[in-house]
Coordinates of C-alpha atoms in Angstrom, one line a residue:
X1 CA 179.2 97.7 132.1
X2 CA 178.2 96.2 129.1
X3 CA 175.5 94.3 130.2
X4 CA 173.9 97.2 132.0
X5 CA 174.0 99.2 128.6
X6 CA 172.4 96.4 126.9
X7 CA 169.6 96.4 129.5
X8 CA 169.2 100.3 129.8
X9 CA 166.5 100.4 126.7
X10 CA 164.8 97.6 128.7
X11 CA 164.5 99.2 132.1
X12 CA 164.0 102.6 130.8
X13 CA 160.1 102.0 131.4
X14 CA 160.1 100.3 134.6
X15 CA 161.7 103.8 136.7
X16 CA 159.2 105.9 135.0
X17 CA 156.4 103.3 135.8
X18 CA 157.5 103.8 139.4
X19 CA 158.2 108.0 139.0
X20 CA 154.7 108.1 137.6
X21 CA 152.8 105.9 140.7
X22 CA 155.3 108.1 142.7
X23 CA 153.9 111.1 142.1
X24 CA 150.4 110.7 140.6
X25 CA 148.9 110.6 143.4
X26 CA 150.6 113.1 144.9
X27 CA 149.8 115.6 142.1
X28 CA 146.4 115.3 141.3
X29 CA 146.2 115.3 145.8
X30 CA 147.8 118.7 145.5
X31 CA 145.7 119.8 142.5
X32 CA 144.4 122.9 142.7
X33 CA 141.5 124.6 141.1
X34 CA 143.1 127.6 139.7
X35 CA 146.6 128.8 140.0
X36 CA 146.6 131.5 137.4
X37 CA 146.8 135.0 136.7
X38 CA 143.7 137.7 137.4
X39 CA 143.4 137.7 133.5
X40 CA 143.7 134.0 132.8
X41 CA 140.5 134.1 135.4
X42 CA 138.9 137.0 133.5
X43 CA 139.0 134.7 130.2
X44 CA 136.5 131.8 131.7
X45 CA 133.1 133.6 130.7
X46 CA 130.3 132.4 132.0
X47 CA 127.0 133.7 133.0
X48 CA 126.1 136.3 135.7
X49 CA 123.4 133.6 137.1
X50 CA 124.1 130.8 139.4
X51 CA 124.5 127.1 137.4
X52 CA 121.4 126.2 138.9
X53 CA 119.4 128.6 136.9
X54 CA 117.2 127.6 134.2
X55 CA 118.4 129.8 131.8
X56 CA 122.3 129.1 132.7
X57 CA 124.9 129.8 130.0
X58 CA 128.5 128.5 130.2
X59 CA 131.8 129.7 127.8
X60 CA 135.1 128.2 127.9
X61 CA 137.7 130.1 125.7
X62 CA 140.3 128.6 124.6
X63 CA 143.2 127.1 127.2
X64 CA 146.5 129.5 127.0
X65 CA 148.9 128.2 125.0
X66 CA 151.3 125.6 125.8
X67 CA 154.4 128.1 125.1
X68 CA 153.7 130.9 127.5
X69 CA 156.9 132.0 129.2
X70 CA 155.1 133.3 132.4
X71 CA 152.7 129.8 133.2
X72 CA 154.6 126.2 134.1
X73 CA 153.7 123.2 132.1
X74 CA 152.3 121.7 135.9
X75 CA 149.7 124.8 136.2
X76 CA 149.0 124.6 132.5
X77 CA 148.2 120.7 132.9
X78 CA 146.2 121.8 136.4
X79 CA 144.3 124.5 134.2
X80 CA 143.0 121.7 131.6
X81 CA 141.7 119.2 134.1
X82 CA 140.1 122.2 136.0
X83 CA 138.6 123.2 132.5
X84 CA 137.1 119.5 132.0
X85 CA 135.9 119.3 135.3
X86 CA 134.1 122.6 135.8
X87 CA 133.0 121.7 132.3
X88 CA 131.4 118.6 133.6
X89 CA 129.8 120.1 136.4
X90 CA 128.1 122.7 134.3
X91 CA 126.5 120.2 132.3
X92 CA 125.3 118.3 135.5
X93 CA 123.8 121.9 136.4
X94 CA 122.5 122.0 133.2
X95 CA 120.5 118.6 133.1
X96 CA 118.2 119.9 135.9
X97 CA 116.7 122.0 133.1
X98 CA 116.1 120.2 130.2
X99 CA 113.2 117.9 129.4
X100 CA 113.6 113.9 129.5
X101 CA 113.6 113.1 125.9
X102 CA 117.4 114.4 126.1
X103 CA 118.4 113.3 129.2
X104 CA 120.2 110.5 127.6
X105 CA 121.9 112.6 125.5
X106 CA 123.3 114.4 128.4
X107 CA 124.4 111.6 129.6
X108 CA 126.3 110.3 126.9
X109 CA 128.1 113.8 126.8
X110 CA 128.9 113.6 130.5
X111 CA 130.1 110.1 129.9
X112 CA 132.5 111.4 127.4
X113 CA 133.7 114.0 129.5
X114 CA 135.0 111.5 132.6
X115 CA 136.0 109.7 130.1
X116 CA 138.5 112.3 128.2
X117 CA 139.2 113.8 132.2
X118 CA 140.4 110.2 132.2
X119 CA 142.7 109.8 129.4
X120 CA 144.1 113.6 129.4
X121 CA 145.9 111.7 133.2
X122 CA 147.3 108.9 130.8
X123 CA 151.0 108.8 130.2
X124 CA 150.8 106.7 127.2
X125 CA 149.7 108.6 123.4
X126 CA 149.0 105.8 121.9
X127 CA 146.7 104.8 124.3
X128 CA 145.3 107.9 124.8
X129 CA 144.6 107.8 120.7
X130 CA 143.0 104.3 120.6
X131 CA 140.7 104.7 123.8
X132 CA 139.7 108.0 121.9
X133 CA 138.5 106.3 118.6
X134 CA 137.0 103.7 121.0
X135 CA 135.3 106.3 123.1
X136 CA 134.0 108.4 119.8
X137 CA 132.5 104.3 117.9
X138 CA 131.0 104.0 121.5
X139 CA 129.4 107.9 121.4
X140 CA 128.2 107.0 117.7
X141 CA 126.4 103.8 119.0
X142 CA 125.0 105.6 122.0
X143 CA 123.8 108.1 119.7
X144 CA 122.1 105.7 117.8
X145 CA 120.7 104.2 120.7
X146 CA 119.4 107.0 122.4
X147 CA 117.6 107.7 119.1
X148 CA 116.1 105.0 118.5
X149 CA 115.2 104.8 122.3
X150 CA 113.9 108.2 122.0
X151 CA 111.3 107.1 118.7
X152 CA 110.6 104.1 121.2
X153 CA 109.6 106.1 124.1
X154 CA 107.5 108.8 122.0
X155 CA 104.0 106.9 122.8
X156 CA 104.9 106.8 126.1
X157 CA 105.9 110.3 126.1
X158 CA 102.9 111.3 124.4
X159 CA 100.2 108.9 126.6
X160 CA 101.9 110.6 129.6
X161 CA 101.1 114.5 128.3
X162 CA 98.0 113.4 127.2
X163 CA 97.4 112.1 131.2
X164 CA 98.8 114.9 132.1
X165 CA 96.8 117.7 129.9
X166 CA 93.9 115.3 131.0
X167 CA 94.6 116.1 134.8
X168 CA 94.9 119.6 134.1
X169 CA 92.0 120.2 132.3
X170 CA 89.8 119.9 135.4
X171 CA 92.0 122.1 137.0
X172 CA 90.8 125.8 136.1
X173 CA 93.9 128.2 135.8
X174 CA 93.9 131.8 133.8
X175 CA 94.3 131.7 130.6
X176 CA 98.0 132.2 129.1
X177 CA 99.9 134.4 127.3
X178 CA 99.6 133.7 123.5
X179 CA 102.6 136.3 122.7
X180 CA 105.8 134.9 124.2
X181 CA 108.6 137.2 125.7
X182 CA 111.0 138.0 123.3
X183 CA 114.0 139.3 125.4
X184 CA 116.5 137.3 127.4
X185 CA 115.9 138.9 130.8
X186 CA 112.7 136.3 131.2
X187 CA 114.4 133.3 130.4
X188 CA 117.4 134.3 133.0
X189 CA 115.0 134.2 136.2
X190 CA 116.4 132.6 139.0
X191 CA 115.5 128.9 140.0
X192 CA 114.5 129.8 143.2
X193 CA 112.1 132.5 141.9
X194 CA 110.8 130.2 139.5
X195 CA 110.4 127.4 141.8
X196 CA 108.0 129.9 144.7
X197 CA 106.3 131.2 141.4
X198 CA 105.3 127.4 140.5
X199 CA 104.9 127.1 143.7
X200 CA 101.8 130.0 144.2
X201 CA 100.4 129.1 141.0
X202 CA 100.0 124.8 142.2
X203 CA 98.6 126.6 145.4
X204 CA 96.2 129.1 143.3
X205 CA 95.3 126.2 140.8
X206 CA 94.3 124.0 143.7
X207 CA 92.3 126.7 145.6
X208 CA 90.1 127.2 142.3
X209 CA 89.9 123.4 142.4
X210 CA 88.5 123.1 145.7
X211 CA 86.0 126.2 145.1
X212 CA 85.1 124.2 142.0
X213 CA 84.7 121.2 143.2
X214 CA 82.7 122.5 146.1
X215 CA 80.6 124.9 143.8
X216 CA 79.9 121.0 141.7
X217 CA 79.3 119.5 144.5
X218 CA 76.4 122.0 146.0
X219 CA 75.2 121.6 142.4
X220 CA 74.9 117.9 142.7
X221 CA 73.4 118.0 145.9
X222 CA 70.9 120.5 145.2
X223 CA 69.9 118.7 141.8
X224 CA 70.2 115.4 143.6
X225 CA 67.5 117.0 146.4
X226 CA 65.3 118.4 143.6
X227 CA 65.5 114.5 141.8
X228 CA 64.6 112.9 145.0
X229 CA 61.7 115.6 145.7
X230 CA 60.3 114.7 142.2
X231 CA 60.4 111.3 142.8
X232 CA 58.8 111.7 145.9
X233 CA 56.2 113.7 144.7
X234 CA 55.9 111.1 141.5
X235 CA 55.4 108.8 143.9
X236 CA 52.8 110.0 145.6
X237 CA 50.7 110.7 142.7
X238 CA 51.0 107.3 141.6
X239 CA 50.1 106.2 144.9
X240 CA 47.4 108.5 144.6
X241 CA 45.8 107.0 141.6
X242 CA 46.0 103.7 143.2
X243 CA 44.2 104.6 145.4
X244 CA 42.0 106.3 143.2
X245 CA 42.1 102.8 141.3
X246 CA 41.1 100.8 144.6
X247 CA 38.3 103.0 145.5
X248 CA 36.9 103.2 141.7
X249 CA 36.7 98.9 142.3
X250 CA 35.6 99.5 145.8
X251 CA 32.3 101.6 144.4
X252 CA 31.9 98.5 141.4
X253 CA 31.7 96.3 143.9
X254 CA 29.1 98.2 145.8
X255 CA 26.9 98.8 142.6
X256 CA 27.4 95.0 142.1
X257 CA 26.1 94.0 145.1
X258 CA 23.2 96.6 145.2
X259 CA 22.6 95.7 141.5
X260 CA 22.3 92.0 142.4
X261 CA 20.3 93.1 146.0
X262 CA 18.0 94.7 143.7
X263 CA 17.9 91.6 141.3
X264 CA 17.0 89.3 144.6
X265 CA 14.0 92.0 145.4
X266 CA 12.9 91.8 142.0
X267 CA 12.9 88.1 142.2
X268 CA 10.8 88.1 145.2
X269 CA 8.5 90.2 144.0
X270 CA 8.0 87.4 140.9
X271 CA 7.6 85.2 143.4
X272 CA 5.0 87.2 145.0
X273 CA 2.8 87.5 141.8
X274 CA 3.1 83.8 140.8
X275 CA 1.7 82.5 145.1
X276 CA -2.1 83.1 143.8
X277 CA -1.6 80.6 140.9
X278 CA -0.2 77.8 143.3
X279 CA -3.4 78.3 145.9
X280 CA -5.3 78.2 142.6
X281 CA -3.5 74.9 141.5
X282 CA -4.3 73.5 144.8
X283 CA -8.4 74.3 144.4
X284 CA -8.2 72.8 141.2
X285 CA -6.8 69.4 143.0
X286 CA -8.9 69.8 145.4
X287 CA -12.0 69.9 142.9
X288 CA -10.3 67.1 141.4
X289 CA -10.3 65.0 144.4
X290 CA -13.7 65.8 145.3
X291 CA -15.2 64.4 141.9
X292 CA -13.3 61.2 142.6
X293 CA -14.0 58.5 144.9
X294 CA -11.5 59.2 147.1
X295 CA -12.2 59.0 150.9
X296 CA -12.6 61.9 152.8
X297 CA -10.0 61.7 155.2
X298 CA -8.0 62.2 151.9
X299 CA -8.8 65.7 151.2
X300 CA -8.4 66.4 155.1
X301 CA -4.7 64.8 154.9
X302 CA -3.5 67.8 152.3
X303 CA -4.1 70.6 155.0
X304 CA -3.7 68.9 158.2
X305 CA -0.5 68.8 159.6
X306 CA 0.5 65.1 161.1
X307 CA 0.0 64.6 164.6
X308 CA 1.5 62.1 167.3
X309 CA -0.3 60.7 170.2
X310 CA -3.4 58.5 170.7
X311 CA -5.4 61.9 171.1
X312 CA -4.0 63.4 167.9
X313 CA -5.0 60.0 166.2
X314 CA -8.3 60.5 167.6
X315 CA -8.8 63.8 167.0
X316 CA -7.7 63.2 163.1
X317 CA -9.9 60.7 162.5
X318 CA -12.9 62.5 164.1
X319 CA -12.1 65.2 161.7
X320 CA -11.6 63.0 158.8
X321 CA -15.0 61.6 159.5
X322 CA -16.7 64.7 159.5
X323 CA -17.1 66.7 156.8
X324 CA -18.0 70.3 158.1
X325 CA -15.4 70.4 160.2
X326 CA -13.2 69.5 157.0
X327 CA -14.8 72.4 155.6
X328 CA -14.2 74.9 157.9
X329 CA -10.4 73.9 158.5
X330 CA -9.8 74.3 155.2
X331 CA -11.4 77.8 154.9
X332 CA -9.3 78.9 158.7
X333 CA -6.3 77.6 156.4
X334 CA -7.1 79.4 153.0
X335 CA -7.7 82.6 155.6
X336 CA -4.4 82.1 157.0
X337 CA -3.0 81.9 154.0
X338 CA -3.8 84.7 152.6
X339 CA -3.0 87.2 155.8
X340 CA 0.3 85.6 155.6
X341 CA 1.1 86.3 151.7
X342 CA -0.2 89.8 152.1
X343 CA 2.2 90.3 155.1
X344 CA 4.6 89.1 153.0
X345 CA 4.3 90.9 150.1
X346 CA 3.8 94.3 152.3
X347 CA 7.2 93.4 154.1
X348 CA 8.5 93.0 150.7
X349 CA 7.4 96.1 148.6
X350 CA 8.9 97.9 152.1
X351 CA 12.6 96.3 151.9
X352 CA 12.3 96.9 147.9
X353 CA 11.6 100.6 148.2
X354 CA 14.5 100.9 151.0
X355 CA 17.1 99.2 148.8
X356 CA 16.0 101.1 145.8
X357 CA 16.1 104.3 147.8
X358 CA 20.1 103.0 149.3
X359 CA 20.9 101.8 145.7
X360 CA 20.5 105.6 144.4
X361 CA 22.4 107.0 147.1
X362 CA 25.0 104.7 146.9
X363 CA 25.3 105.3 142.9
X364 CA 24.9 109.2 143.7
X365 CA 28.2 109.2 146.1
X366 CA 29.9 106.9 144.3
X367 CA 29.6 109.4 141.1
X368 CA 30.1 112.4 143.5
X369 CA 33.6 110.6 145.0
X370 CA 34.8 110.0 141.3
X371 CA 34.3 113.4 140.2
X372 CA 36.2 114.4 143.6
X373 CA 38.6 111.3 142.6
X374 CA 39.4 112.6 138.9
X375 CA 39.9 116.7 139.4
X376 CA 42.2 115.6 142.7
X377 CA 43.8 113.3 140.0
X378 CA 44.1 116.1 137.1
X379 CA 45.5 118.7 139.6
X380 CA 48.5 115.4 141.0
X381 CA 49.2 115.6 137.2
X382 CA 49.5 118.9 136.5
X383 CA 51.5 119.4 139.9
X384 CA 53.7 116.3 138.5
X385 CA 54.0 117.9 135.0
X386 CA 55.4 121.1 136.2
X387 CA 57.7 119.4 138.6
X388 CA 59.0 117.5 135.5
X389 CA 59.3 120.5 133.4
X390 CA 61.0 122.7 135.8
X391 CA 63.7 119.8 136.4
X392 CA 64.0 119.4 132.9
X393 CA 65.0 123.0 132.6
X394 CA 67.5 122.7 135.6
X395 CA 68.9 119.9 133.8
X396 CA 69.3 121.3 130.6
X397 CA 70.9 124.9 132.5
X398 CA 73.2 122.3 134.3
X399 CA 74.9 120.8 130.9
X400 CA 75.0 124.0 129.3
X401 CA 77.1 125.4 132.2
X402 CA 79.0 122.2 132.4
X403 CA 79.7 122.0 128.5
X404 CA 81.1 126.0 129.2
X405 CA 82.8 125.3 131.3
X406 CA 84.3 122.2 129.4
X407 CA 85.0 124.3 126.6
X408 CA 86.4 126.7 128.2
X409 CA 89.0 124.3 130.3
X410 CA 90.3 123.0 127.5
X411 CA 90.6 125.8 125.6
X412 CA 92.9 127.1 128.4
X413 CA 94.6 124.0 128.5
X414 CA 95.2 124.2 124.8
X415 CA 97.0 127.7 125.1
X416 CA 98.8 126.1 127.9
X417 CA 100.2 123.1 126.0
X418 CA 101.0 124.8 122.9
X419 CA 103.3 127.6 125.2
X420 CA 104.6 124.2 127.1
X421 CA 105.5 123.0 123.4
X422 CA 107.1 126.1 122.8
X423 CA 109.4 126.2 125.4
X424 CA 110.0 122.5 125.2
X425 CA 111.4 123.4 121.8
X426 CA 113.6 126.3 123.1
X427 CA 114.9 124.5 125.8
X428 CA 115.8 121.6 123.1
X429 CA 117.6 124.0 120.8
X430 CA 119.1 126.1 123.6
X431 CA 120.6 122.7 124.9
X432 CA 121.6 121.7 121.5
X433 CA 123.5 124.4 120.8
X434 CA 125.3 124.1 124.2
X435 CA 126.1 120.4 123.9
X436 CA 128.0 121.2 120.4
X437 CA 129.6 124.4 122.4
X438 CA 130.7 122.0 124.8
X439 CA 131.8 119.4 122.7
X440 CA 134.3 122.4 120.7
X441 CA 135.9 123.3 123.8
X442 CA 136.2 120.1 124.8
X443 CA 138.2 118.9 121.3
X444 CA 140.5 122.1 121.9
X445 CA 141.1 121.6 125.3
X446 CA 141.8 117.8 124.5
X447 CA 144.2 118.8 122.0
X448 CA 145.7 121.2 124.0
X449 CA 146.2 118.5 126.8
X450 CA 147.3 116.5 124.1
X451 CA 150.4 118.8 123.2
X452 CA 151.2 119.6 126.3
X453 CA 151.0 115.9 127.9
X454 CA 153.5 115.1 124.9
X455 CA 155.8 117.6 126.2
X456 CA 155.8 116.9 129.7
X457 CA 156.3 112.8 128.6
X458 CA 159.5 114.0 126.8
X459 CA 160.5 115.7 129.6
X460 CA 160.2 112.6 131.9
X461 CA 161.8 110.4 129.5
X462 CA 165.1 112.3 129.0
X463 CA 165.0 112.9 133.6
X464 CA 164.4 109.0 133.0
X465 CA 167.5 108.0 131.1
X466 CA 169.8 111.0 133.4
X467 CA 168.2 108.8 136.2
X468 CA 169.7 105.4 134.4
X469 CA 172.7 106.8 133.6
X470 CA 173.2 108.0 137.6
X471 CA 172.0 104.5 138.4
X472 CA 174.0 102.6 136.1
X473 CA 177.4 104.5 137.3
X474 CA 176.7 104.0 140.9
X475 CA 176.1 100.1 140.2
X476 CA 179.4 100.0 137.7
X477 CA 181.5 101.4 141.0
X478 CA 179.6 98.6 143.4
X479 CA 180.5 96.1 140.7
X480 CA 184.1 97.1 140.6
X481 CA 184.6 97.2 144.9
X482 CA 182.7 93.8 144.8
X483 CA 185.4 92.5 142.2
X484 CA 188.0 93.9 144.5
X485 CA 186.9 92.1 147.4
X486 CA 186.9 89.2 145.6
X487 CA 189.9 89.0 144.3
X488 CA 191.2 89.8 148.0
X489 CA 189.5 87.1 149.1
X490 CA 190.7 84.6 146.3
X491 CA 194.4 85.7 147.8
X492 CA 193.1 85.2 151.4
X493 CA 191.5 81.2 150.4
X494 CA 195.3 80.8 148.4
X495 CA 196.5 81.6 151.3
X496 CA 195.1 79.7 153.7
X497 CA 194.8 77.0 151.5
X498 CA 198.4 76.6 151.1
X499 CA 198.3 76.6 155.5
X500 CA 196.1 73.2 155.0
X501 CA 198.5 71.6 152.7
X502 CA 201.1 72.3 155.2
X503 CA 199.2 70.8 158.0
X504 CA 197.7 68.2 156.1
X505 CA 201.5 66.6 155.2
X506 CA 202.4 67.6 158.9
X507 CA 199.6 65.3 160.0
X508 CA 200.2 62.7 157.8
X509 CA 204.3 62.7 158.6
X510 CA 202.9 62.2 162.0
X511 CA 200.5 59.6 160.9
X512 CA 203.3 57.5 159.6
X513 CA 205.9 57.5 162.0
X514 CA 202.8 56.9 164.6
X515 CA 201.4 53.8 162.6
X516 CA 198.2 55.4 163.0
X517 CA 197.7 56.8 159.8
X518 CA 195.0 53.7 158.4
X519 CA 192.5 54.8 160.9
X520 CA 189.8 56.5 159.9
X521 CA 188.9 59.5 161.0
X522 CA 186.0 59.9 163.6
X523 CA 183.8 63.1 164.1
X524 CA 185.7 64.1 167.4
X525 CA 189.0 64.1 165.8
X526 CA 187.6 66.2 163.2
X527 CA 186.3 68.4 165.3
X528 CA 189.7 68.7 167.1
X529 CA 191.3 69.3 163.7
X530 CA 188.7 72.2 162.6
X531 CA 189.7 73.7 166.2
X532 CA 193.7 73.0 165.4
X533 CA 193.7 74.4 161.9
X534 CA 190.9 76.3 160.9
X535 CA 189.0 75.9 157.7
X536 CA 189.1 79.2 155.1
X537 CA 186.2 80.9 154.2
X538 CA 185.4 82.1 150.5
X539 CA 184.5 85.4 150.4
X540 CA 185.5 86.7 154.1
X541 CA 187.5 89.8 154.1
X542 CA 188.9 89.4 157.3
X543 CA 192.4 88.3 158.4
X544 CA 193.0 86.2 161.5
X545 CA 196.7 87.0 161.0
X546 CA 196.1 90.3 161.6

């Protein structure tokens, strides 16, 4: 009985351990959401709109106190844990709303609040205290992180509006609202009526995309077509002029050659005037001859062509021999002579006048075609210059409308931005201002939990020790029937014990008025003697004897 007293402050943890695994499970299984009165569920406040809205609101008064005579410490304890987890799920409603600079934020509060669902189930305060200083070091550092995260990822952040603000600028929506709504009523819209709204304006915004893009591209095209019909048209004029060029050296080359035709007439014609003065030089060596004392047949040799033959030999020299017919050869020959150069010079002064007359006409229609040439040339220019000018002025009308509508983009996009920026901030302060909310009824509720988790571990320590105490008197009675028994069976062992001595001197009278008693005993005999006189048994509380 002692001992067990001794032991009770040791084994005072190890029933509750097992009370607690006991029914943990089986209490937070049977855990329901609300158990309370109509009024208890009158003081949770939240907002008319569904948690999914943008604009959702949540309230949490303060949990009913720990002393009320007409709630249970069990439903009290259900109440908090409901509190923290429809907390929770509010703020995972919530996140859906709230721009991605803070979503880390948001996540270090719904850290914090698994983590206090988590320790307002422990059984232990002082545990409970120390994971709560560890849990509000770790909130500081994650704070600290998430800021400096937060200054890490603002050129990201920035670069990504900027890409994004450079996508919708060539997007054409209306222009927006620069007065923003001041009541609440627009800021409490539905997220399904704000989702169809987005919705119908991405569908709006990319119908006036396509018609712009289509009404660009029929601009392009038709300024393309009007580019390529002015480079056509360029095109031909300059193939004009070269052609224009190669004709203009065509017509040189004709002048050339008439002006050099005209030089070869001009040169026959020299030659024509300077044929008397060879026919003259020849007299003059004829005379020449004739005062010499040459032979005759000499002077006959300069106008008689060479013949072959013995007759033409003959013939030759007859003529050589004879002077008259000398004469009158060379006069047939001077005749000749001079029908011949006068043909000539006829046939001459008739091709001179005919290329003269060609040369002028030529010259004449080569003037007329460059006339024809350069007003053909002046009118492909002027053509070509008005072409020019009036895509010049298309040009120019097609910036100016593009610069509009530049302008005009991304002053819409401006408006849109800064109202973007505006809400931004709102929603920032809105969820601020929640988050601290939040955290307030989340310290009283802790605290609350607190007290009323002290209580209830009072409570299962005193049950505890009535349990010991129960536990330790049943054992004490065991103890005391199993000392009984003993000492019952002590008596029983005397007993029989003093039956062994008996036989055993029996057995050893016999021995020694046998002669048998030096023998040692084998294992048949003593199994014969186990059979003749049993063996007693510590501990057995039965009697043979009856």
């Amino acid at each position: 009985m002692v001992l067990i007293e001794e032991q009770e402050e040791s084994e005072m943890q190890a029933p509750g351990e097992a009370f607690h695994e006991a029914n943990e499970d089986e209490g937070l299984e049977d855990l329901e959401p609300f158990q309370g009165s109509p009024v208890e569920m009158d003081d949770l406040e939240f907002s008319s709109e569904s948690p999914t809205s943008p604009g959702a609101r949540f309230q949490l008064d303060e949990a009913p106190e720990a002393d009320a005579p007409e709630v249970t410490h069990g439903e009290e304890l259900r109440q908090a844990l409901w509190h923290l987890a429809h907390a929770q799920r509010s703020l995972s409603c919530v996140s859906s709303d709230i721009s991605i600079e803070n979503l880390e934020r948001l996540y270090a509060v719904r850290r914090a609040l698994q983590d206090d669902l988590e320790i307002s189930t422990s059984w232990t305060v002082d545990d409970r205290l120390q994971a709560l200083l560890k849990l509000h070091s770790q909130a500081l550092e994650d704070r600290r992180r998430a800021e400096e995260k937060c200054e890490t990822l603002q050129p990201e952040v920035l670069m990504l509006k900027r890409s994004i603000n450079e996508i919708l600028r060539r997007m054409p929506s209306k222009a927006p609202s620069l007065h923003p709504q001041g009541d609440q009523d627009a800021e409490a819209q539905s997220r399904s009526s704000r989702l169809q709204a987005v919705e119908q304006a991405m569908k709006q915004r990319a119908v006036h995309a396509e018609k712009a893009k289509e009404r660009l591209l029929t601009e392009d095209q038709l300024l393309s077509a009007n580019l390529n019909v002015a480079k056509h048209v360029l095109r031909e004029a300059v193939q004009e002029g070269q052609r224009l060029e190669d004709m203009r050296d065509e017509a040189a080359t004709e002048v050339f050659r008439a002006c050099r035709a005209l030089a070869q007439l001009s040169h026959l014609e020299l030659l024509g005037k300077q044929q008397p003065k060879r026919y003259q030089k020849a007299k003059e060596l004829e005379s020449f001859l004739a005062k010499s004392a040459a032979a005759p047949w000499r002077l006959t040799a300069l106008h008689q062509p060479p013949q072959t033959g013995s007759a033409g030999t003959t013939s030759a020299t007859v003529a050589l021999l004879d002077p008259e017919a000398y004469r009158l050869n060379r006069e047939s020959a001077t005749a000749q002579a001079d029908k011949d150069l006068e043909a000539a010079m006829e046939l001459h002064s008739v091709t001179r006048d005919e290329l003269k007359r060609e040369y002028q006409e030529e010259v004449h229609r080569q003037k007329e075609a460059e006339h024809t040439f350069a007003a053909e040339l002046q009118s492909l220019k002027e053509r070509l210059q008005q072409r020019r000018n009036g895509v010049d002025s298309a040009m120019a009308s097609h910036l100016a409308e593009k610069e509009r509508r530049l302008q005009e983009a991304q002053r819409q996009l401006t408006l849109e931005l800064r109202q973007i920026e505006t809400e931004e901030r709102s929603n920032q302060e809105a969820l601020r201002q929640e988050v601290i909310r939040a955290k307030k009824r989340l310290e009283q509720a802790s605290a609350t939990a607190k007290q009323q988790l002290d209580l209830h571990l009072a409570r299962v320590k005193a049950d505890c020790r009535e349990l010991l105490r129960g536990t330790a008197i049943q054992w004490e009675k065991a103890v005391l029937q199993e000392r009984k028994a003993l000492k019952e069976a002590q008596a029983r062992r005397e007993k029989w014990q003093k039956r062994v001595d008996a036989s055993r001197n029996a057995f050893r009278g016999h021995c020694a008025k046998t002669g048998v008693y030096a023998r040692s005993m084998d294992a048949s005999r003593r199994a014969i003697l186990d059979c003749l006189v049993p063996r007693a048994k510590v501990g057995d509380l039965s009697d043979p004897n009856g």
